[in-house]
Coordinates of C-alpha atoms in Angstrom, one line a residue:
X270 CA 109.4 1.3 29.6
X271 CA 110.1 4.5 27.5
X272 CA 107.0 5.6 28.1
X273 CA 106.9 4.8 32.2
X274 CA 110.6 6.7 32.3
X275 CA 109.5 9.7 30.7
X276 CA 106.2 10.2 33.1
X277 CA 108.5 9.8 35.8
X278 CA 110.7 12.4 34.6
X279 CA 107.7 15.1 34.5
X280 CA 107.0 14.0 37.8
X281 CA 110.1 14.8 39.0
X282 CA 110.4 17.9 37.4
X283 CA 107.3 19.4 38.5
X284 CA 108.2 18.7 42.0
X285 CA 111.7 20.3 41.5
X286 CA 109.8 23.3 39.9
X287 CA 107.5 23.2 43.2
X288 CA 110.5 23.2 45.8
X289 CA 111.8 25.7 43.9
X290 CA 108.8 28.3 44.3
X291 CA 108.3 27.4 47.5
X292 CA 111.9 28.5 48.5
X293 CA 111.7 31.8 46.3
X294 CA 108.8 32.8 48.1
X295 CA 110.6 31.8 51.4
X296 CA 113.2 34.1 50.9
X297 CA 111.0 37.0 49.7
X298 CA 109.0 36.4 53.4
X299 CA 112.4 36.6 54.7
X300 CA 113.2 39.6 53.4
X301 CA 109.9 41.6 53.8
X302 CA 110.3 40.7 56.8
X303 CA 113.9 41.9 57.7
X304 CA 113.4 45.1 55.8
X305 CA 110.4 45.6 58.2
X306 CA 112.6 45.1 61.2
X307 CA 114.8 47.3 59.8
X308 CA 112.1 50.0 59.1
X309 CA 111.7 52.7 62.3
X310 CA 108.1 52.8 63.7
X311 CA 106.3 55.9 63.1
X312 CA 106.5 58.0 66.4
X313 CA 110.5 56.7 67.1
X314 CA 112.6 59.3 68.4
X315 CA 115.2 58.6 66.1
X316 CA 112.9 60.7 63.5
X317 CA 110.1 61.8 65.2
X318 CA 110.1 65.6 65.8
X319 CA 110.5 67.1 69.5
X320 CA 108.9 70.2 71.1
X321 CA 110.0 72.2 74.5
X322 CA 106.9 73.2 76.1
X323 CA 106.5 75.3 79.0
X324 CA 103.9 76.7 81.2
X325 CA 103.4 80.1 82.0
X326 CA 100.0 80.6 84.1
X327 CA 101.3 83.4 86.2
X328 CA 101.6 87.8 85.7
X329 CA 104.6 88.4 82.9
X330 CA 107.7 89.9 84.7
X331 CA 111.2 89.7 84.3
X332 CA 111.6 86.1 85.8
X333 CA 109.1 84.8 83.5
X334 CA 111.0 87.1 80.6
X335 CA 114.8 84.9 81.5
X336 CA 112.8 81.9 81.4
X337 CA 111.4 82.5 78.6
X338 CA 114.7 83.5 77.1
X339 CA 116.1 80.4 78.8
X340 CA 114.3 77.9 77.0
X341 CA 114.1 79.5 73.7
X342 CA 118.1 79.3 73.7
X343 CA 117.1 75.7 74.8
X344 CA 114.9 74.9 71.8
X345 CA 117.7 76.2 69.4
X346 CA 121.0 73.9 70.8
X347 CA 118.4 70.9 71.0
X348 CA 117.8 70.6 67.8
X349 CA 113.7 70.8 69.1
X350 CA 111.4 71.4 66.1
X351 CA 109.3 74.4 68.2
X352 CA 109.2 76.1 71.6
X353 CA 105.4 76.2 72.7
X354 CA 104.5 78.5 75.7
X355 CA 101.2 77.2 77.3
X356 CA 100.2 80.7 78.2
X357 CA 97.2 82.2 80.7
X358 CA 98.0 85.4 82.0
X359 CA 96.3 88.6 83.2
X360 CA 98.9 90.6 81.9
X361 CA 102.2 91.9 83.8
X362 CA 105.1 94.1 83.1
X363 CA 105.9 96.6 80.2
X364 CA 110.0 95.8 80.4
X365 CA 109.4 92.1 81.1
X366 CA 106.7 91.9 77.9
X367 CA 108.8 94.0 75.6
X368 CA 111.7 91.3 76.5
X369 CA 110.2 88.1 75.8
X370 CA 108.9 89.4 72.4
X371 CA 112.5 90.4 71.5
X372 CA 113.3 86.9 72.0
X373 CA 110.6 85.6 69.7
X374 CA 111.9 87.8 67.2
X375 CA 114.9 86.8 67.1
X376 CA 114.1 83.4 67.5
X377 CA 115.5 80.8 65.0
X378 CA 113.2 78.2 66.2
X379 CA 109.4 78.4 65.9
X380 CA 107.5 80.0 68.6
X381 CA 104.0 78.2 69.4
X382 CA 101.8 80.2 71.9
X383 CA 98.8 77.9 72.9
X384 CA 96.1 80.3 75.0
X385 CA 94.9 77.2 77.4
X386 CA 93.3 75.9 79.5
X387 CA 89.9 75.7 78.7
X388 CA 88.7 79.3 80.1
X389 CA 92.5 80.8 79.9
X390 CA 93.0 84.9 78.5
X391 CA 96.0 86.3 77.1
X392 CA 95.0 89.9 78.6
X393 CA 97.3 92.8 78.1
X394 CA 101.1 91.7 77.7
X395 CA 100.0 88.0 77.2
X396 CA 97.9 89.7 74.2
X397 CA 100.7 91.4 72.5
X398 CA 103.4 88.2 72.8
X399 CA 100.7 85.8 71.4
X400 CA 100.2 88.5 68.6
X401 CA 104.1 88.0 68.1
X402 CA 104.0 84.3 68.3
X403 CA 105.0 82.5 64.8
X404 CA 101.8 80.5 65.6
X405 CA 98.8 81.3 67.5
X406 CA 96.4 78.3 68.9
X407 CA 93.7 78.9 71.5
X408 CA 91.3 76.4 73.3
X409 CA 87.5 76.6 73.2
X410 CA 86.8 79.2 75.6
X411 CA 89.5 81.5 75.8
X412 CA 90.1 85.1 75.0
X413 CA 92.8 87.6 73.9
X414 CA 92.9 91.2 73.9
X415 CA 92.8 94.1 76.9
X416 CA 96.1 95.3 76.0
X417 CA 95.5 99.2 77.5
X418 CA 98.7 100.1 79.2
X419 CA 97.6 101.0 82.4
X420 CA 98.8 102.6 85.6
X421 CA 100.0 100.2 88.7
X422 CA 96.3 100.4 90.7
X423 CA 94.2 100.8 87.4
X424 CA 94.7 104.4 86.4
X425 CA 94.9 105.9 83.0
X426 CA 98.6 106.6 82.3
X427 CA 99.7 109.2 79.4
X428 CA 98.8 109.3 75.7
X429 CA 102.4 108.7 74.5
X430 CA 102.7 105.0 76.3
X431 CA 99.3 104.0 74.7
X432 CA 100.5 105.2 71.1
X433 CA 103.9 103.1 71.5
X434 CA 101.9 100.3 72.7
X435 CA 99.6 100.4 69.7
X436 CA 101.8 101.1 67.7
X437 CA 104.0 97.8 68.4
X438 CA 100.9 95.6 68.6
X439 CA 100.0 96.8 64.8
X440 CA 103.7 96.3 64.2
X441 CA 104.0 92.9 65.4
X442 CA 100.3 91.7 64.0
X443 CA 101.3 93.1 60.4
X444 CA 104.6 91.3 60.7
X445 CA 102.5 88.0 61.5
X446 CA 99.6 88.5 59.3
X447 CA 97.3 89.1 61.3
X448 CA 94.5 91.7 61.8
X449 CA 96.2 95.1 62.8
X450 CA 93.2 96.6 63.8
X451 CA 92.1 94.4 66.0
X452 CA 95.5 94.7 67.4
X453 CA 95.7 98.6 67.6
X454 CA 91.9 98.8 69.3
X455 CA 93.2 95.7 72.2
X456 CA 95.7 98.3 72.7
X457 CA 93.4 101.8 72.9
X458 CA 90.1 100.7 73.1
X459 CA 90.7 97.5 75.6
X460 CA 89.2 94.9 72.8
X461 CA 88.8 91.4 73.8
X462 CA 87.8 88.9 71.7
X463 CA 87.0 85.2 71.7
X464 CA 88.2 82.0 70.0
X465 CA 86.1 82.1 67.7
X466 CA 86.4 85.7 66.7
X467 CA 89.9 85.9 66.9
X468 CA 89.9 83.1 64.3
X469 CA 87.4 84.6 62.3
X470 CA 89.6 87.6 62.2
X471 CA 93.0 85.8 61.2
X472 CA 94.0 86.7 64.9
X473 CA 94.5 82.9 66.0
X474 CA 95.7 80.1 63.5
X475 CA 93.3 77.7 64.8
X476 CA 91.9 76.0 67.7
X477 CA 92.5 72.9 69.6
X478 CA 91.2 71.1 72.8
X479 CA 94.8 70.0 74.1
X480 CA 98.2 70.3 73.4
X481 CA 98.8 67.3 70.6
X482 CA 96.2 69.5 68.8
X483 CA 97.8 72.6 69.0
X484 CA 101.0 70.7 67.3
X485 CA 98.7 69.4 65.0
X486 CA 97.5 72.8 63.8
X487 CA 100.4 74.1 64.0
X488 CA 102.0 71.6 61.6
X489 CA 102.8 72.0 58.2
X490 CA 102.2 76.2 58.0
X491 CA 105.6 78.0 56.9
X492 CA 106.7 80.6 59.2
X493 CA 109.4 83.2 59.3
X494 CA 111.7 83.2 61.7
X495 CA 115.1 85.1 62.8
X496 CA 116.9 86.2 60.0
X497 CA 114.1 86.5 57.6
X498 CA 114.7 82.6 56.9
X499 CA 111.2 80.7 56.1
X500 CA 110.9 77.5 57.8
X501 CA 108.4 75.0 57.6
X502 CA 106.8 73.7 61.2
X503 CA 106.9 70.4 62.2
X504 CA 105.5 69.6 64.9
X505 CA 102.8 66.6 64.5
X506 CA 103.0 63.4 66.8
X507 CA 106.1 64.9 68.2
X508 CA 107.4 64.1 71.4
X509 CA 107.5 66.8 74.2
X510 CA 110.0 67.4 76.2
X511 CA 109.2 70.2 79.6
X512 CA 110.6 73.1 80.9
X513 CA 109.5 73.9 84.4
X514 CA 110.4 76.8 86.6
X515 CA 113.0 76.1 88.4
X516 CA 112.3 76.6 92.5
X517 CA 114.8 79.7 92.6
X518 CA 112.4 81.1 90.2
X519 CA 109.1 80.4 92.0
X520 CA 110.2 81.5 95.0
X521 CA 111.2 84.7 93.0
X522 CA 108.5 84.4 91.1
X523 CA 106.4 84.9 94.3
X524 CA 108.7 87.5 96.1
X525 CA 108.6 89.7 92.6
X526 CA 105.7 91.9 94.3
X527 CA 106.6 95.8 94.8
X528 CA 104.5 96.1 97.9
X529 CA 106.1 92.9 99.8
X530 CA 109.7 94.4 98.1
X531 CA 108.8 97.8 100.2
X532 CA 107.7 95.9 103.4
X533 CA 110.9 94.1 103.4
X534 CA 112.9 96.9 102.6
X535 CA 111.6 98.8 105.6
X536 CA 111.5 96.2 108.6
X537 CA 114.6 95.0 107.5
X538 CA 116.3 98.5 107.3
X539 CA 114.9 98.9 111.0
X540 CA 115.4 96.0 112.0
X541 CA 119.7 96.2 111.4
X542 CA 119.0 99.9 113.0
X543 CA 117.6 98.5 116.2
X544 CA 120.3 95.8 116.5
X545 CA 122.9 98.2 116.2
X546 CA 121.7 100.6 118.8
X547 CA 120.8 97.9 121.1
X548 CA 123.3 94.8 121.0
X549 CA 121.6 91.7 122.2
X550 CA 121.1 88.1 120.9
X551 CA 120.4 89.4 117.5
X552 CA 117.2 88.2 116.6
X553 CA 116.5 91.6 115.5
X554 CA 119.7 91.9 113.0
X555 CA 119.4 88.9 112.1
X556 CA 115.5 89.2 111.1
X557 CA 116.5 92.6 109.0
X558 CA 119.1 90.9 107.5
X559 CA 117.3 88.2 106.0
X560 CA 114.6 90.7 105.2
X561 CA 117.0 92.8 103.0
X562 CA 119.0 89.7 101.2
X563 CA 115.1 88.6 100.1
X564 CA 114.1 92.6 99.1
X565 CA 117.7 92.9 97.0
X566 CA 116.9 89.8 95.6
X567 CA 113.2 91.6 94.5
X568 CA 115.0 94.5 93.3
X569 CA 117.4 92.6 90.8
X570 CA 114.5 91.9 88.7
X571 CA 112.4 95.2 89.5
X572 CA 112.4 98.6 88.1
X573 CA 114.0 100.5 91.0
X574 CA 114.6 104.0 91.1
X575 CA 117.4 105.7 92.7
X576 CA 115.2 109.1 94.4
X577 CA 113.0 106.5 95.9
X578 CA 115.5 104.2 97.2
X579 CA 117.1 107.7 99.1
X580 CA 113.7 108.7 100.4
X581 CA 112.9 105.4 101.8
X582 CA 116.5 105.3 103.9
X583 CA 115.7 109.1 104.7
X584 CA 112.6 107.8 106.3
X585 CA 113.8 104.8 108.2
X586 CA 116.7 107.6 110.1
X587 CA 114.1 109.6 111.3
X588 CA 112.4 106.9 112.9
X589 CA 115.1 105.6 114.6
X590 CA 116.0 109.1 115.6
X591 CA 112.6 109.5 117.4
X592 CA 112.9 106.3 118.8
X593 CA 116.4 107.3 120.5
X594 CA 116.4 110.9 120.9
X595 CA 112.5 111.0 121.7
X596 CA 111.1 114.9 121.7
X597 CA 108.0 116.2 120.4
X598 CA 107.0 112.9 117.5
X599 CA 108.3 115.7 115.0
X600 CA 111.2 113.3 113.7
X601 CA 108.3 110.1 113.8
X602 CA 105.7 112.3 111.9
X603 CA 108.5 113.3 109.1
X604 CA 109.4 109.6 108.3
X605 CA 106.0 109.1 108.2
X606 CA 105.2 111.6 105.7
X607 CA 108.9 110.4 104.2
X608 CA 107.8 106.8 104.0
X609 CA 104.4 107.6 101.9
X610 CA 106.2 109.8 99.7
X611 CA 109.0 106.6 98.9
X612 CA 106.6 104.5 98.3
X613 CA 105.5 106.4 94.7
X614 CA 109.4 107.3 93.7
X615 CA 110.6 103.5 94.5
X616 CA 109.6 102.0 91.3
X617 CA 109.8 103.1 87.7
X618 CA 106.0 103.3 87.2
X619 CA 105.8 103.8 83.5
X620 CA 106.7 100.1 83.7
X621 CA 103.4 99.5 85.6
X622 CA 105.4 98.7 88.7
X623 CA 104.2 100.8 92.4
X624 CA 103.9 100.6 95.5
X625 CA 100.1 100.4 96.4
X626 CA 99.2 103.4 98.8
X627 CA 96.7 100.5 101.0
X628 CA 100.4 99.2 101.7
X629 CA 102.1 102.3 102.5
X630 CA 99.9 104.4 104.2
X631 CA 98.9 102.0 106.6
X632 CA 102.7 100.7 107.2
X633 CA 103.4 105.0 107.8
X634 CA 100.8 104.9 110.6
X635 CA 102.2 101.5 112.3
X636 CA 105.7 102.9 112.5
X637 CA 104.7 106.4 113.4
X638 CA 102.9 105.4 116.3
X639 CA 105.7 102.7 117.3
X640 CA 108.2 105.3 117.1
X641 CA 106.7 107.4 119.4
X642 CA 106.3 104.7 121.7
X643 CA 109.1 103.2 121.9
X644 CA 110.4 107.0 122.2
X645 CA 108.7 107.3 125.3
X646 CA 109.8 104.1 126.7
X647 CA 113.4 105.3 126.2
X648 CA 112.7 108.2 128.1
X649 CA 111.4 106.8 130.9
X650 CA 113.9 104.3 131.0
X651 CA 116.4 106.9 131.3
X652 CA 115.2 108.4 134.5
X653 CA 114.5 105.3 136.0
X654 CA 117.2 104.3 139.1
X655 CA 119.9 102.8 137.7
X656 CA 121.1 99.6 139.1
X657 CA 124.2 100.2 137.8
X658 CA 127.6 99.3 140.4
X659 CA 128.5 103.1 139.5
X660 CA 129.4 104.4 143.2
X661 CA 127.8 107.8 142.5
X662 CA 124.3 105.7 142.1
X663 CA 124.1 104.5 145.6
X664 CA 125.9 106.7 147.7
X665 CA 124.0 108.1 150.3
X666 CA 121.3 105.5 150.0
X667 CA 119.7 103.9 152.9
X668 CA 119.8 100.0 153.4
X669 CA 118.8 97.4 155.5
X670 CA 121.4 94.8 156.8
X671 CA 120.7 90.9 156.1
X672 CA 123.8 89.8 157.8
X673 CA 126.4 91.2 159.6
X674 CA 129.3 90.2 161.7
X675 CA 131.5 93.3 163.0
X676 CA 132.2 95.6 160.1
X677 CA 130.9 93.1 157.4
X678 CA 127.9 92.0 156.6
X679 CA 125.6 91.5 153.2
X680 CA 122.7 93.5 152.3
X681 CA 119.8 93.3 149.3
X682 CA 119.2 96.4 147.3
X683 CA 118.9 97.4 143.6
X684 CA 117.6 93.6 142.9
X685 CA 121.0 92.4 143.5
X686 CA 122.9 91.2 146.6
X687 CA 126.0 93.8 148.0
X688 CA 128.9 92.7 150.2
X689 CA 129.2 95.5 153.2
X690 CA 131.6 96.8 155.1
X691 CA 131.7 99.1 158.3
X692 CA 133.5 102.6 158.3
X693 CA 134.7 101.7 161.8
X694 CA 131.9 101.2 163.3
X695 CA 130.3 97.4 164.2
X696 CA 127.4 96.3 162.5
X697 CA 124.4 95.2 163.6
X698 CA 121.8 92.8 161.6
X699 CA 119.1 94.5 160.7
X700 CA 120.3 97.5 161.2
X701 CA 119.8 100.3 158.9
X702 CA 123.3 101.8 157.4
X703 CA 123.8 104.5 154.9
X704 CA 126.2 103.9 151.5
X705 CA 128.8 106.7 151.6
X706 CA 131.2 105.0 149.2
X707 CA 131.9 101.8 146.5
X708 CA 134.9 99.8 146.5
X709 CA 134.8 97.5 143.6
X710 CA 131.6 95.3 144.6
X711 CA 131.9 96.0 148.1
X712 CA 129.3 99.2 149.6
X713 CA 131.3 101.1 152.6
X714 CA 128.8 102.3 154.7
X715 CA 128.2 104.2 157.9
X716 CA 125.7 103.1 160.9
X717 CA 122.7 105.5 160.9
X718 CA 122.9 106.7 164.9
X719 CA 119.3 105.0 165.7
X720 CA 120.9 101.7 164.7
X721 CA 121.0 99.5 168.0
X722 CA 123.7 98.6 169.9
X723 CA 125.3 95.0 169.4
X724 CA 124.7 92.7 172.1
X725 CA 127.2 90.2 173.5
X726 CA 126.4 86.8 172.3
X727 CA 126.2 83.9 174.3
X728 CA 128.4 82.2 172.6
X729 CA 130.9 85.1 173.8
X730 CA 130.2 85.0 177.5
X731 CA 133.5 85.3 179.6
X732 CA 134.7 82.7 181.1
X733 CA 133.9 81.9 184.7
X734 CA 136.3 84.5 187.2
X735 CA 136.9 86.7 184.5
X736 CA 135.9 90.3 185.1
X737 CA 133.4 92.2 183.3
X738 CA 133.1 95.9 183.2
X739 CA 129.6 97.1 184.6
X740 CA 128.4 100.2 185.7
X741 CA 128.4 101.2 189.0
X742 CA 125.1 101.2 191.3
X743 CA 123.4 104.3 191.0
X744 CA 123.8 106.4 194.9
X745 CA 122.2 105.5 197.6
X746 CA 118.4 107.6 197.3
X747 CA 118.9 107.9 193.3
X748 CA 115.6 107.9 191.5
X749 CA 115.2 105.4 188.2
X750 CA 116.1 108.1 185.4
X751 CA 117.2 111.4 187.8
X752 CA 120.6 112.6 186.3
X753 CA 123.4 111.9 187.7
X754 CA 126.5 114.0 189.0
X755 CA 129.5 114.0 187.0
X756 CA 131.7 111.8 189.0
X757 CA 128.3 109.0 188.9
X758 CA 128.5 108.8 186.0
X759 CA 131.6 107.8 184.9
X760 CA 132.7 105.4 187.5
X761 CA 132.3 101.6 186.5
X762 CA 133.4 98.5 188.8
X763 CA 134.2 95.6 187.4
X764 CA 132.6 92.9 188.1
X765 CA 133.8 89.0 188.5
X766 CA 131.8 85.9 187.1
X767 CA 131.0 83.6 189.7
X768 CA 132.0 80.4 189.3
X769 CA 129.3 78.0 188.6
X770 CA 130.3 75.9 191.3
X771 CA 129.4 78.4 193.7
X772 CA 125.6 79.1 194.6
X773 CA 125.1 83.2 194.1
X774 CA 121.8 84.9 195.1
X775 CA 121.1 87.4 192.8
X776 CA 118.6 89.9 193.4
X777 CA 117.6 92.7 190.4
X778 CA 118.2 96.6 191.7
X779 CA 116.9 99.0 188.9
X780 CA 118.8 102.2 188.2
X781 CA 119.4 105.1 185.7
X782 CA 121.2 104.0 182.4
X783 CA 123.9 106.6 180.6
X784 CA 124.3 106.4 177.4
X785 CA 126.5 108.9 176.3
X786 CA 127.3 113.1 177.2
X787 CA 127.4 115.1 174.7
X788 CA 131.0 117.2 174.2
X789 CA 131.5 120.2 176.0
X790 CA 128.1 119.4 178.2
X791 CA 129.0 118.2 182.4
X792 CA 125.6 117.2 182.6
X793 CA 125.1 113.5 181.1
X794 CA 122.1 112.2 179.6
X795 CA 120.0 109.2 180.5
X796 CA 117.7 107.6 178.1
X797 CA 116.4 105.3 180.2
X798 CA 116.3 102.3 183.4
X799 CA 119.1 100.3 183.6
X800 CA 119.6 97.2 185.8
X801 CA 122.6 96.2 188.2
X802 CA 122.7 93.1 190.6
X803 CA 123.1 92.9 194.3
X804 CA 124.9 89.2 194.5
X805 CA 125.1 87.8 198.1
X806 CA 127.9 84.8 197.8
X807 CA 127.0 81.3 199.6
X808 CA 129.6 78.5 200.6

C-alpha cells in the first residue's frame, strides 16, 4: 500500500508539473503575441518619414519660383522629412532662378533635386538650383550643365552677367561640395555633362531609376541646412505626399510669355480705343478688356519696364489717330516704327525676358496697313450722303411720291420712308416734288411745275343735276390749237349732270385747251386739244 500511494503521488506530481509548463508557455504566446500587436509595422505613418514632392517639367519663371517657395514653407509646418523637386527644365529666368535658390538656402528642410525622367536636363537655371540642392540624384540618361546666360533669342549678352553667373555657380557648388569647376565652365564655357560624369565628378550624389530610389540615395547623408544647422536626411520608405500646380498657376504658367504679354497688350489697348470712339454693342471693349486683365495678369510676374510700357501706349495713339483723323499714313507709319521700338524697351532683358522681333515686326505691318485702311474708310464715309433727318440734308432734293392724298402723301428716299406734306399745292401720286423744308419727321415740299394735274376721281363725281364748270366751246370756225381771243378764253359755262333717268346723246366736238396765261401777257397759251360735248336731250 505504501508503496502503490507513493507512485501515485509522482504521478500526480509530474502531471501538476506538466499543466504547469504548459500554462507558462501559454501566457508567454500570449504575450509575444500582444506585444506584437502592439508593435507598429514598418512603413506606418505614425513613424514612417514623409516627403512633399513636386514636379517641375516646364521653363523656370517667377510662377514656378512662388511655387517653389510655396511648398518649401509647406515642407517646414508639415513636419515633412524633405522637399524633392522632380526637375526637367531647359532653363528659364535670371530673377525667377536667383529666387528659388534663395529659398533653398534658407531652407530648414532638406532640398532633394531628382533630374528625371529618363532623358530629362537640368540646362541653364535648372543647372545652377540642382548645384544648390542639399541633394542631387539624376536618372540614367540625363544631363546637367549649359548654364551660359544668354540673351532672350540666343545672343551673347555682356561679360559682367556671365562673371556673376559663374561666380554664384562656384559659390553654390563650393558650398555643397561639389566640383566648382565644372560649375564655373557650365557657366562660361556651356559644359554639359552626363549622369555618369557628373557623378564621377562629385556633381550628383547618386543615381536612381525612380523616385523611391532617389529617397533611398538620399537617405542617411548629413546635410546643412538654414542656419548652418547639420541635419541628417531621412527619407527611406517614406510616404509622399504631392504638390501640384494649382490651375491659377498653369494658366499663368502658360500666359507667362513676353510676346503673347505684347500681343495682348496691344489689341487690347486698341481694342478699348475703338469702342470708345465708336459706341456699339461692345464686343470690341469688351474683347480689349479681357485682353488687358490677362496681359496685367502677365506683367505681375514679368520684368516690365516703365520706357517701354510709354512707348507701347505712344504707339497705339497714333494708330488710332490715323484711323480717325486719316491724312497722309504719317501718324500709321510712326506707330509703326513706335510699336517695333516698344517691343525691345518693354522687358528688362538682362533678365533674359524680350519681346521676339518675328512678333513685333510682323504685328507693326498688320496694324500699319489696318490703320491706313480703316483711315480711308472713314474718309469716305464722311462724304458719303448722309441719311441723317437733319433738314439741311434733304432740302432741295428731288423725290418721287408713293402716295398722296391732297397735300399729304408718303414718299421713299434715303432708305427710309418720309411722311409729306404740300406747300399749298395738291399732290399728285407719282408725282415728282422737291424738299424745301423739315418739320420734325415730316418733309414740306413743293410740286415741281411738270407734275400732272390731279384728276377728279370717280368716286367724287357730282351728283346727278349738279353743275360742273366746263369750258366753253371754242367759236364757231376755231381751228384745234389756234389761240384764242381774250374774252374766249376766259368764259366757262357751267354745265348740268343729266339725270340718269333721262337718255342724252352725246356727241364728242374737239377744241383748243388753255392752260394758263402768263402775267402781264393778253395772249393765252394753249398746250394742246381739248374736248367739249354737244348733248341733244331726249324724253
Amino acid at each position: 500500500m505504501g508503496g502503490e500511494g507513493l507512485t501515485e503521488m509522482r504521478a500526480r506530481r509530474d502531471d501538476a508539473s506538466r499543466l504547469v509548463a504548459v500554462l507558462l508557455g501559454l501566457l508567454a504566446l500570449l504575450a509575444g503575441l500582444g506585444a506584437s500587436a502592439a508593435a507598429p509595422p514598418p512603413g506606418n505613418a505614425a513613424t514612417a518619414p514623409r516627403v512633399l514632392a513636386t514636379t517641375l517639367a516646364t521653363p523656370v519663371t517667377p510662377v514656378i519660383a512662388e511655387h517653389v517657395a510655396e511648398g518649401i514653407r509647406r515642407a517646414h509646418d508639415g513636419g515633412y522629412a524633405a522637399y524633392v523637386i522632380e526637375l526637367d527644365t531647359p532653363g528659364g529666368l535670371v530673377t525667377a532662378m536667383r529666387d528659388i535658390v534663395r529659398d533653398i538656402l534658407g531652407s530648414d528642410v532638406p532640398v532633394i533635386v531628382y533630374v528625371s525622367p529618363a532623358g530629362a536636363r537640368a540646362g541653364s537655371a535648372g543647372a545652377i538650383i540642382s548645384l544648390a540642392s542639399h541633394v542631387l540624384v539624376m536618372a540614367p540618361g540625363t544631363t546637367i550643365g549649359a548654364a551660359t546666360p544668354v540673351g532672350p533669342q540666343g545672343e551673347k549678352v555682356s561679360g559682367k552677367i556671365v562673371n556673376d553667373a559663374a561666380a554664384q555657380a562656384g559659390a553654390l557648388a563650393n558650398l555643397r561640395g561639389r566640383d566648382a569647376g565644372f560649375a564655373e565652365e557650365a557657366v562660361r564655357d556651356g559644359r554639359s555633362i552626363a549622369v555618369e560624369e557628373a557623378l564621377r565628378l562629385g556633381v550628383a550624389d547618386g543615381r536612381a531609376t525612380d523616385l523611391a530610389g532617389a529617397l533611398r540615395v538620399a537617405d542617411g547623408r548629413e546635410v546643412t541646412v538654414a542656419g548652418d544647422r547639420t541635419v541628417t536626411v531621412a527619407t527611406a520608405d517614406a510616404t509622399v505626399d504631392r504638390q501640384d500646380l494649382s490651375l491659377f498657376r498653369r494658366v499663368l504658367q502658360v500666359l507667362v510669355d513676353p510676346d503673347l504679354t505684347f500681343l495682348l497688350l496691344v489689341l487690347g489697348a486698341l481694342g478699348l480705343i475703338y469702342e470708345l470712339a465708336t459706341p456699339g454693342v461692345g464686343i470690341a471693349g469688351s474683347v480689349g478688356a479681357v485682353s488687358l486683365v490677362i496681359a496685367l495678369f502677365s506683367l505681375s510676374v514679368l520684368p516690365v519696364a516703365a520706357v517701354g510700357v510709354l512707348l507701347l501706349l505712344l504707339a497705339v495713339g497714333l494708330f488710332a489717330a490715323e484711323a480717325f483723323a486719316p491724312g497722309t499714313a504719317g501718324f500709321a507709319l510712326g506707330g509703326a516704327v513706335v510699336l517695333v521700338l516698344s517691343s525691345f524697351f518693354l522687358f528688362d532683358s538682362s533678365e533674359g525676358v524680350s519681346v521676339d522681333p518675328a512678333v513685333a515686326v510682323p504685328l507693326a505691318a498688320v496694324l500699319f496697313v489696318g490703320a491706313v485702311l480703316a483711315g480711308r474708310l472713314v474718309m469716305r464715309t464722311r462724304h458719303l450722303p448722309s441719311t441723317t433727318t437733319g433738314g439741311d440734308l434733304l432740302t432741295g432734293r428731288t423725290v418721287r411720291l408713293a402716295e398722296a392724298d391732297g397735300a399729304t402723301g408718303r414718299a421713299f428716299t434715303e432708305g427710309t420712308w418720309w411722311s409729306v406734306r404740300s406747300t399749298g399745292a395738291t399732290l399728285v401720286p407719282g408725282g415728282d416734288v422737291t424738299v424745301v423744308g423739315l418739320d420734325g419727321l415730316t418733309l414740306v415740299v413743293e410740286p415741281q411745275a411738270s407734275a400732272p394735274e390731279p384728276q377728279t376721281r370717280a368716286s367724287e363725281s357730282p351728283a346727278p343735276g349738279s353743275a360742273e364748270v366746263l369750258p366753253s366751246a371754242p367759236p364757231v370756225g376755231a381751228q384745234p390749237g389756234a389761240p384764242l381771243d381774250d374774252d374766249a378764253a376766259t368764259v366757262v359755262e357751267p354745265r348740268v349732270v343729266p339725270d340718269p333717268a333721262v337718255a342724252v346723246d352725246e356727241r364728242v366736238v374737239p377744241g383748243p385747251a388753255v392752260v394758263d396765261r402768263p402775267a402781264g401777257t393778253q395772249q393765252p397759251i394753249t398746250t394742246g386739244t381739248a374736248w367739249g360735248t354737244e348733248r341733244k336731250d331726249s324724253a
